[in-house]
Amino acid sequence: MTNPSTKKGNDISIVLCGQAGQGIQTVEKIFTRIMKSNGYHVYATKEYMSRVRGGLNSILIRISDKPVKAFVDRIDILVGLNKGSIKHLKNRVTSETLIIGEKEVLSDEIEDKQKVFDIPFTEIASGVGNKVFSNTVAVGALISILSVKPEDAINCLKQIFKDKPKELIDKNIEALKAGYETTVKLENFYSVKIESPASGSVKKQILVNGSEAVGLGAIAGGCNFISSYPMSPSTSVLVFLAQKGKDFGVLAEQAEDEISAINMAIGAWYAGARAMVTTSGGGFALMTEGVSLAGMLESPIVIHLAQRPGPATGLPTRTEQGDLDLVLYAGHGEFPRIIFAPGTLEDAFYLTQKAFNLADKFQVPVFILTDQYFVDSYYNTEPFNLKECKVEKHFIETSEDYQRYKLTENEISPRGIPGLGKGLVCADSDEHDEEGHITEDLELRIKMVDKRLGKLDLIKQESVPPVLLGPENYENLVICWGSTFNIICEAVNYLGRKDTAVLYFNQVYPLHDGAIELIKKAKKTIVVENNAAAQFARLLKIHADVKVDHNVLKYDGLCFASDSIAEELNELL
Amino acid sequence: MKNEKYDMGDIDIAWCPGCGNFGILNALKQAMEELKIEPTNLVLVSGIGQAAKIPHYLKTNFFNGLHGRALPPATGIKASNPSLTVIAESGDGDMYGEGGNHFIHTIRRNPNITNIVHDNMVYGLTKGQASPTSRRGFVTPVQVAGVILEPFNPLAVAIALNAGFVARTFIGDKEQTIEIIKQAINYKGYALVDILQPCVTFNKLNTYQWFKDNTYYLEDSYDCHDRNAAFKRATESDKLPLGIFYINPEKTPFEENTGVYKQNDTPLYSREVDYGKLESLISKYALV
Ligand SMILES: Cc1ncc(C[n+]2csc(CCOP(=O)(O)OP(=O)(O)O)c2C)c(N)n1
């Protein structure tokens, strides 16, 4: 079987491999933007080691005339900047892979039949003036292979570096040209021309990654407060809101620990701000008492959790969907919550935006569950449409007889905030009466529990239904949630079977009622998840009473690859 | 003087008869009356413990959160609406034990809040275990051979961290306590008031009489702007000085430093998203 998109000429996968701190990310940044501005669809993701210098990291870039949004194992072109690059990727490099690098550096690893372009990046860069330009030399080599005109690339480079000193821009241009010219002059040079660059619309699309989509969604949701503690891979959202949020009046504070972070954010909501925290598994474990506090106070809170493999410190820079159970059950006591798991950039934006409104409306914790793969992956997508966005503020101006926990018909007590109105806002983590004062009236206790839990039914009425893709009369259903969606989608599309559909959940709790019917309709169901214990399959069993037939699981710290998973699925179907 | 504005009338209070908490409650109410702060503009943030129940006994907005976690929400509240008067108040176990990390870093952060600590040198609500400020040798059901840990010194820690306002009072002297609470609230920045208070049920060592015998007032000539002198006084342990140890008038509060109120002094709740600006930010991602 061939891979989903091996047809050379319209979908090229390029892998850059180098040490941490060596600048492969600069190559990625420049190259993807050049390709996009030339009308191609681009996708990029990285896998990296938990270290600041050294080690070996790699970046996958896909260039295509059709939208590409998924990881593939296949490598058409490998740019090996460091010794060990080929070895690092040995399971993915084949005799079809074109290897670009300095022969001297890679000589020990190159096998007989492998195609190699020997391009002395460092030497060329030194000729331009400094070894640091070898990244730009590599970009020059790549554009020559992909038949991009150097002038187009240079224009783009000028844009990217527009704030840099002129001398630096000139040197980079020189390096790009040198890389280009050396490569085209190679004796065995060949180029790949992607048939027709996609329509001009790609140029107008935006290129963002998962954490930027979450961050932009937060601003669109009216977020004006974030308190968090750094932890990979969740920190990028804190960084984004600290940098870009400044212009939007977002107060971004690095707390002393995650316990402080969530308590501060809940305090901010109490006073009327719209607050969020961003964290990863270990940090979230520390926040769980705070989640329970939000449950009891009936406080809104938005929690972005970017998962990485655990337990404990686990694999800090790798990916996994291993914290679904944690998020589902976090916090002592019984109270409702909402869990979103975006699998596309659009979903990350709109669901994060929506999270703030729902948190405020239902006075519950709302989770955005992503993972390292998701936050670090880019592709071009339509600019997010703000017409669909609205900040719905659900707090009220209080009157003198205001009661924070008033028992109402629909379980929701209007939320006042201190200083707005004549009433007093009394929020209490003890079991409380309608006013908010400690109580041990056990009959009232029952009413308060019913009121808190009763909100779940209201929340469910607004649950986002799962997305069904493929034939309506399916026999097989491949079920996925969160970040695996685009990968599974590409794999199933590639298989092109008329009997198989994909069911994608971007809200994993509470489940939309319609989900059950869609799943039960299938003769065979397969749940694909990036964890070892099939947590979502278990959730389906417990909360929808459906048992799936097969679990496809992956827990080596890496995401699925659409080409490999296609083969695996094909065997199960 | 009757503190009508803050009075809750006839309520059931969960403190033991003779508890020092009653004095602190009255002192707090009176200080608020004298400062003419409206209950609707005050937020009392507490954790969990006997002391931390105080918000339930006066008319005010309150946030009675988790054990040890009064300071982070107090910071979040003040930073979201600086026009509110925010007091974080709990016991010594709550503030210095469970919440010790927040105590340190809130001082560094310096929000304009007042931190009142009911320091009875014991865990009251959980029935008599040692607290961070318990004296060496204090015997409890857990510390059966007496406390063997060095007592936590909140004043010395606060002064070491250059907290802007650091004071200690004894609830046996209500007048001084009221006066110092008022000054702490008027101070623009983080202010610590550690109030020595007997626990009549679980601390038979540090009684009213013990506090009387083991405290003295900082003399009138004492200069509370001298940080080194303040630190020295804070480390005295034979007899505990009472009064304002340290004031640093040159600090800017956290919420001002965040920049969020530079061009706009309205509270966060009243702000709207600038969608036009957001649209242009998003469109920048379409450029190379
Ligand atoms: C996370 C957590 N741990 C422990 C407790 C139990 N607990 C409640 S109050 C308290 C200590 C009370 O001592 P202190 O803060 O000095 O207040 P006091 O009762 O003496 O006024 C403890 C340990 C709790 N509520 N939450």
GROMACS .gro file of N, CA and C in nm, chain A residues 17-25 48-58 82:
model
   63
   17CYS      N    1   1.605   1.847   1.061
   17CYS     CA    2   1.651   1.786   1.186
   17CYS      C    3   1.779   1.854   1.231
   18GLY      N    4   1.784   1.894   1.356
   18GLY     CA    5   1.903   1.960   1.408
   18GLY      C    6   1.901   1.965   1.559
   19GLN      N    7   2.008   2.024   1.612
   19GLN     CA    8   2.015   2.034   1.758
   19GLN      C    9   1.924   2.146   1.808
   20ALA      N   10   1.885   2.132   1.936
   20ALA     CA   11   1.812   2.243   1.998
   20ALA      C   12   1.902   2.365   1.996
   21GLY      N   13   1.846   2.478   1.966
   21GLY     CA   14   1.926   2.601   1.966
   21GLY      C   15   1.997   2.625   1.835
   22GLN      N   16   1.981   2.533   1.739
   22GLN     CA   17   2.053   2.550   1.613
   22GLN      C   18   1.973   2.629   1.510
   23GLY      N   19   1.847   2.645   1.536
   23GLY     CA   20   1.772   2.733   1.448
   23GLY      C   21   1.688   2.665   1.342
   24ILE      N   22   1.655   2.536   1.359
   24ILE     CA   23   1.568   2.475   1.257
   24ILE      C   24   1.433   2.544   1.257
   25GLN      N   25   1.400   2.605   1.372
   25GLN     CA   26   1.272   2.675   1.375
   25GLN      C   27   1.272   2.801   1.288
   48TYR      N   28   1.040   1.762   1.988
   48TYR     CA   29   1.165   1.811   2.046
   48TYR      C   30   1.194   1.749   2.182
   49MET      N   31   1.324   1.754   2.214
   49MET     CA   32   1.365   1.697   2.341
   49MET      C   33   1.354   1.802   2.450
   50SER      N   34   1.347   1.754   2.575
   50SER     CA   35   1.335   1.846   2.687
   50SER      C   36   1.473   1.898   2.726
   51ARG      N   37   1.529   1.980   2.640
   51ARG     CA   38   1.657   2.044   2.672
   51ARG      C   39   1.670   2.172   2.591
   52VAL      N   40   1.758   2.261   2.638
   52VAL     CA   41   1.767   2.393   2.577
   52VAL      C   42   1.868   2.396   2.463
   53ARG      N   43   1.975   2.316   2.480
   53ARG     CA   44   2.077   2.307   2.374
   53ARG      C   45   2.106   2.160   2.346
   54GLY      N   46   2.153   2.133   2.224
   54GLY     CA   47   2.195   1.997   2.191
   54GLY      C   48   2.077   1.905   2.166
   55GLY      N   49   2.098   1.777   2.179
   55GLY     CA   50   1.993   1.679   2.150
   55GLY      C   51   1.957   1.684   2.004
   56LEU      N   52   1.850   1.619   1.967
   56LEU     CA   53   1.806   1.629   1.827
   56LEU      C   54   1.656   1.653   1.822
   57ASN      N   55   1.619   1.756   1.750
   57ASN     CA   56   1.478   1.790   1.734
   57ASN      C   57   1.445   1.783   1.586
   58SER      N   58   1.319   1.763   1.555
   58SER     CA   59   1.286   1.767   1.413
   58SER      C   60   1.155   1.841   1.390
   82ASN      N   61   2.261   1.810   1.141
   82ASN     CA   62   2.349   1.760   1.245
   82ASN      C   63   2.380   1.614   1.232
   0.00000   0.00000   0.00000
